[in-house]
């Protein structure tokens, strides 16, 4: 299977390579990328928006210019998430076993995504540029889809 990702022009390929080989230190004893990945496999999927939490999903508390996902980590668990991965020690509740504290939630998400792709043995094609990304993606999907099982982002 081949996965296609449309990447913004400013995306650095170096980030993909770093995410694939990422090692990060999680604050919980004996927690590493492999352990976090095993917890991910217990879940039905990943969410980054606490309003879209479903039963047995894994919430990643990402930060943006106007929001801090850590503010919603507890709510995500209340709404059915199996785990809540967060990076703010101030909001971390050590008595809540389903909260996972990491140094950087985005890097943790990138690391398990890279591990998942690696374990599935998928080839990935990234299409970048200012113009023509969607057309190029659709053409590649049509051509490669004749011979291979392919999937693409919307």
PDB file of C-alpha atoms in Angstrom:
ATOM      1  CA  UNK A   1       0.000   0.000   0.000  1.00  0.00           C
ATOM      2  CA  UNK A   2       1.193   3.529  -0.754  1.00  0.00           C
ATOM      3  CA  UNK A   3       0.068   6.538   1.280  1.00  0.00           C
ATOM      4  CA  UNK A   4       0.075  10.040  -0.187  1.00  0.00           C
ATOM      5  CA  UNK A   5       0.459  13.134   1.936  1.00  0.00           C
ATOM      6  CA  UNK A   6       0.041  16.653   0.634  1.00  0.00           C
ATOM      7  CA  UNK A   7       2.589  18.727   2.513  1.00  0.00           C
ATOM      8  CA  UNK A   8       2.699  22.525   2.686  1.00  0.00           C
ATOM      9  CA  UNK A   9       5.532  24.099   0.743  1.00  0.00           C
ATOM     10  CA  UNK A  10       7.210  25.196   3.978  1.00  0.00           C
ATOM     11  CA  UNK A  11       7.355  21.614   5.329  1.00  0.00           C
ATOM     12  CA  UNK A  12      10.907  20.434   5.805  1.00  0.00           C
ATOM     13  CA  UNK A  13      11.600  16.841   4.757  1.00  0.00           C
ATOM     14  CA  UNK A  14      14.199  16.751   7.524  1.00  0.00           C
ATOM     15  CA  UNK A  15      11.298  16.793  10.023  1.00  0.00           C
ATOM     16  CA  UNK A  16       9.925  13.586   8.534  1.00  0.00           C
ATOM     17  CA  UNK A  17      13.263  11.860   8.881  1.00  0.00           C
ATOM     18  CA  UNK A  18      13.676  13.101  12.461  1.00  0.00           C
ATOM     19  CA  UNK A  19      10.155  11.977  13.367  1.00  0.00           C
ATOM     20  CA  UNK A  20      10.823   8.518  11.949  1.00  0.00           C
ATOM     21  CA  UNK A  21      13.862   7.972  14.139  1.00  0.00           C
ATOM     22  CA  UNK A  22      12.580  10.004  17.068  1.00  0.00           C
ATOM     23  CA  UNK A  23      13.524   8.957  20.530  1.00  0.00           C
ATOM     24  CA  UNK A  24      11.930  10.956  23.277  1.00  0.00           C
ATOM     25  CA  UNK A  25      12.093  10.720  27.012  1.00  0.00           C
ATOM     26  CA  UNK A  26       8.695  10.207  28.578  1.00  0.00           C
ATOM     27  CA  UNK A  27       8.365  11.172  32.209  1.00  0.00           C
ATOM     28  CA  UNK A  28       6.697   7.917  33.196  1.00  0.00           C
ATOM     29  CA  UNK A  29       8.930   5.036  34.301  1.00  0.00           C
ATOM     30  CA  UNK A  30       9.574   2.423  31.592  1.00  0.00           C
ATOM     31  CA  UNK A  31       7.633   4.444  28.978  1.00  0.00           C
ATOM     32  CA  UNK A  32       9.285   4.696  25.577  1.00  0.00           C
ATOM     33  CA  UNK A  33       8.097   5.005  21.988  1.00  0.00           C
ATOM     34  CA  UNK A  34       7.416   1.270  21.737  1.00  0.00           C
ATOM     35  CA  UNK A  35       5.363   1.256  24.956  1.00  0.00           C
ATOM     36  CA  UNK A  36       3.389   4.306  23.838  1.00  0.00           C
ATOM     37  CA  UNK A  37       2.811   2.579  20.482  1.00  0.00           C
ATOM     38  CA  UNK A  38       1.460  -0.520  22.244  1.00  0.00           C
ATOM     39  CA  UNK A  39      -1.002   1.706  24.104  1.00  0.00           C
ATOM     40  CA  UNK A  40      -1.964   3.275  20.781  1.00  0.00           C
ATOM     41  CA  UNK A  41      -2.742  -0.200  19.415  1.00  0.00           C
ATOM     42  CA  UNK A  42      -5.307  -0.635  22.214  1.00  0.00           C
ATOM     43  CA  UNK A  43      -7.212   2.307  20.751  1.00  0.00           C
ATOM     44  CA  UNK A  44      -9.489   2.701  17.745  1.00  0.00           C
ATOM     45  CA  UNK A  45      -7.771   5.867  16.571  1.00  0.00           C
ATOM     46  CA  UNK A  46      -6.133   9.175  17.415  1.00  0.00           C
ATOM     47  CA  UNK A  47      -7.812  12.541  17.982  1.00  0.00           C
ATOM     48  CA  UNK A  48      -6.340  15.991  18.496  1.00  0.00           C
ATOM     49  CA  UNK A  49      -9.669  17.768  19.016  1.00  0.00           C
ATOM     50  CA  UNK A  50     -11.295  16.962  22.352  1.00  0.00           C
ATOM     51  CA  UNK A  51     -14.721  17.684  20.835  1.00  0.00           C
ATOM     52  CA  UNK A  52     -14.249  14.667  18.556  1.00  0.00           C
ATOM     53  CA  UNK A  53     -13.243  12.153  21.202  1.00  0.00           C
ATOM     54  CA  UNK A  54     -14.817   8.765  20.824  1.00  0.00           C
ATOM     55  CA  UNK A  55     -14.768   5.569  22.750  1.00  0.00           C
ATOM     56  CA  UNK A  56     -11.304   4.039  23.002  1.00  0.00           C
ATOM     57  CA  UNK A  57      -9.436   6.796  21.153  1.00  0.00           C
ATOM     58  CA  UNK A  58      -6.085   8.323  22.091  1.00  0.00           C
ATOM     59  CA  UNK A  59      -6.096  12.109  22.557  1.00  0.00           C
ATOM     60  CA  UNK A  60      -2.944  14.105  21.838  1.00  0.00           C
ATOM     61  CA  UNK A  61      -2.902  17.520  23.519  1.00  0.00           C
ATOM     62  CA  UNK A  62      -1.342  19.664  20.803  1.00  0.00           C
ATOM     63  CA  UNK A  63      -0.633  23.375  21.126  1.00  0.00           C
ATOM     64  CA  UNK A  64      -1.496  26.082  18.624  1.00  0.00           C
ATOM     65  CA  UNK A  65      -1.459  29.854  18.418  1.00  0.00           C
ATOM     66  CA  UNK A  66      -4.935  30.131  19.952  1.00  0.00           C
ATOM     67  CA  UNK A  67      -5.279  26.937  21.957  1.00  0.00           C
ATOM     68  CA  UNK A  68      -3.508  24.569  24.299  1.00  0.00           C
ATOM     69  CA  UNK A  69      -4.712  20.992  24.034  1.00  0.00           C
ATOM     70  CA  UNK A  70      -3.485  20.341  27.568  1.00  0.00           C
ATOM     71  CA  UNK A  71      -6.452  22.411  28.772  1.00  0.00           C
ATOM     72  CA  UNK A  72      -8.720  19.678  27.399  1.00  0.00           C
ATOM     73  CA  UNK A  73      -6.810  16.529  28.405  1.00  0.00           C
ATOM     74  CA  UNK A  74      -9.110  15.745  31.341  1.00  0.00           C
ATOM     75  CA  UNK A  75     -12.244  16.433  29.312  1.00  0.00           C
ATOM     76  CA  UNK A  76     -10.994  14.078  26.599  1.00  0.00           C
ATOM     77  CA  UNK A  77     -10.858  11.251  29.133  1.00  0.00           C
ATOM     78  CA  UNK A  78     -14.348  12.122  30.397  1.00  0.00           C
ATOM     79  CA  UNK A  79     -15.626  11.918  26.815  1.00  0.00           C
ATOM     80  CA  UNK A  80     -14.372   8.391  26.287  1.00  0.00           C
ATOM     81  CA  UNK A  81     -10.735   8.603  25.268  1.00  0.00           C
ATOM     82  CA  UNK A  82      -8.738   5.675  26.560  1.00  0.00           C
ATOM     83  CA  UNK A  83      -5.570   7.756  26.945  1.00  0.00           C
ATOM     84  CA  UNK A  84      -4.667  11.417  26.959  1.00  0.00           C
ATOM     85  CA  UNK A  85      -1.104  12.255  25.905  1.00  0.00           C
ATOM     86  CA  UNK A  86      -0.038  15.659  27.204  1.00  0.00           C
ATOM     87  CA  UNK A  87       3.087  17.719  27.758  1.00  0.00           C
ATOM     88  CA  UNK A  88       2.145  20.181  30.507  1.00  0.00           C
ATOM     89  CA  UNK A  89       3.279  18.996  33.952  1.00  0.00           C
ATOM     90  CA  UNK A  90       1.114  21.714  35.564  1.00  0.00           C
ATOM     91  CA  UNK A  91      -2.065  20.080  34.271  1.00  0.00           C
ATOM     92  CA  UNK A  92      -0.913  16.473  34.610  1.00  0.00           C
ATOM     93  CA  UNK A  93      -2.761  14.424  37.233  1.00  0.00           C
ATOM     94  CA  UNK A  94      -0.499  11.556  38.350  1.00  0.00           C
ATOM     95  CA  UNK A  95      -3.458   9.834  40.013  1.00  0.00           C
ATOM     96  CA  UNK A  96      -5.110   9.464  36.575  1.00  0.00           C
ATOM     97  CA  UNK A  97      -3.455   6.403  35.049  1.00  0.00           C
ATOM     98  CA  UNK A  98      -4.826   7.216  31.586  1.00  0.00           C
ATOM     99  CA  UNK A  99      -2.894  10.497  31.381  1.00  0.00           C
ATOM    100  CA  UNK A 100       0.508  10.105  29.761  1.00  0.00           C
ATOM    101  CA  UNK A 101       2.984  12.934  30.324  1.00  0.00           C
ATOM    102  CA  UNK A 102       5.596  13.431  27.607  1.00  0.00           C
ATOM    103  CA  UNK A 103       8.067  16.262  26.960  1.00  0.00           C
ATOM    104  CA  UNK A 104       6.392  17.137  23.637  1.00  0.00           C
ATOM    105  CA  UNK A 105       2.986  15.762  22.583  1.00  0.00           C
ATOM    106  CA  UNK A 106       3.536  16.597  18.912  1.00  0.00           C
ATOM    107  CA  UNK A 107       6.855  14.740  18.797  1.00  0.00           C
ATOM    108  CA  UNK A 108       5.244  11.791  20.587  1.00  0.00           C
ATOM    109  CA  UNK A 109       2.465  11.702  17.966  1.00  0.00           C
ATOM    110  CA  UNK A 110       5.026  11.935  15.146  1.00  0.00           C
ATOM    111  CA  UNK A 111       7.092   9.133  16.674  1.00  0.00           C
ATOM    112  CA  UNK A 112       4.208   6.663  16.961  1.00  0.00           C
ATOM    113  CA  UNK A 113       2.940   7.622  13.489  1.00  0.00           C
ATOM    114  CA  UNK A 114       6.389   6.923  12.053  1.00  0.00           C
ATOM    115  CA  UNK A 115       6.579   3.633  13.951  1.00  0.00           C
ATOM    116  CA  UNK A 116       3.112   2.657  12.689  1.00  0.00           C
ATOM    117  CA  UNK A 117       4.073   3.368   9.069  1.00  0.00           C
ATOM    118  CA  UNK A 118       7.316   1.443   9.530  1.00  0.00           C
ATOM    119  CA  UNK A 119       5.566  -1.606  11.032  1.00  0.00           C
ATOM    120  CA  UNK A 120       3.002  -1.606   8.207  1.00  0.00           C
ATOM    121  CA  UNK A 121       5.776  -1.426   5.615  1.00  0.00           C
ATOM    122  CA  UNK A 122       4.074   1.338   3.648  1.00  0.00           C
ATOM    123  CA  UNK A 123       5.710   3.467   1.005  1.00  0.00           C
ATOM    124  CA  UNK A 124       4.937   7.167   1.351  1.00  0.00           C
ATOM    125  CA  UNK A 125       4.974   9.767  -1.394  1.00  0.00           C
ATOM    126  CA  UNK A 126       4.948  13.418  -0.345  1.00  0.00           C
ATOM    127  CA  UNK A 127       3.813  16.022  -2.873  1.00  0.00           C
ATOM    128  CA  UNK A 128       4.884  19.605  -2.155  1.00  0.00           C
ATOM    129  CA  UNK A 129       4.838  22.921  -3.967  1.00  0.00           C
ATOM    130  CA  UNK A 130       2.748  26.018  -4.449  1.00  0.00           C
ATOM    131  CA  UNK A 131       0.504  24.802  -7.280  1.00  0.00           C
ATOM    132  CA  UNK A 132      -0.747  21.481  -8.614  1.00  0.00           C
ATOM    133  CA  UNK A 133      -0.486  19.294  -5.522  1.00  0.00           C
ATOM    134  CA  UNK A 134      -4.052  17.989  -5.650  1.00  0.00           C
ATOM    135  CA  UNK A 135      -3.916  17.291  -9.386  1.00  0.00           C
ATOM    136  CA  UNK A 136      -0.573  15.520  -9.020  1.00  0.00           C
ATOM    137  CA  UNK A 137      -1.895  13.476  -6.111  1.00  0.00           C
ATOM    138  CA  UNK A 138      -4.992  12.455  -8.080  1.00  0.00           C
ATOM    139  CA  UNK A 139      -2.915  11.483 -11.130  1.00  0.00           C
ATOM    140  CA  UNK A 140      -0.527   9.403  -9.010  1.00  0.00           C
ATOM    141  CA  UNK A 141      -3.478   7.785  -7.264  1.00  0.00           C
ATOM    142  CA  UNK A 142      -5.083   6.853 -10.594  1.00  0.00           C
ATOM    143  CA  UNK A 143      -1.898   5.535 -12.189  1.00  0.00           C
ATOM    144  CA  UNK A 144      -0.520   3.635  -9.196  1.00  0.00           C
ATOM    145  CA  UNK A 145      -4.006   2.430  -8.249  1.00  0.00           C
ATOM    146  CA  UNK A 146      -4.088   0.270 -11.366  1.00  0.00           C
ATOM    147  CA  UNK A 147      -1.342  -1.934  -9.959  1.00  0.00           C
ATOM    148  CA  UNK A 148      -1.097  -1.287  -6.214  1.00  0.00           C
ATOM    149  CA  UNK A 149      -3.395  -0.812  -3.241  1.00  0.00           C
ATOM    150  CA  UNK A 150      -3.160   2.930  -2.589  1.00  0.00           C
ATOM    151  CA  UNK A 151      -4.686   5.456  -0.221  1.00  0.00           C
ATOM    152  CA  UNK A 152      -4.504   9.248  -0.253  1.00  0.00           C
ATOM    153  CA  UNK A 153      -5.414  12.173   1.949  1.00  0.00           C
ATOM    154  CA  UNK A 154      -8.580  14.050   1.073  1.00  0.00           C
TER     155      UNK A 154
END
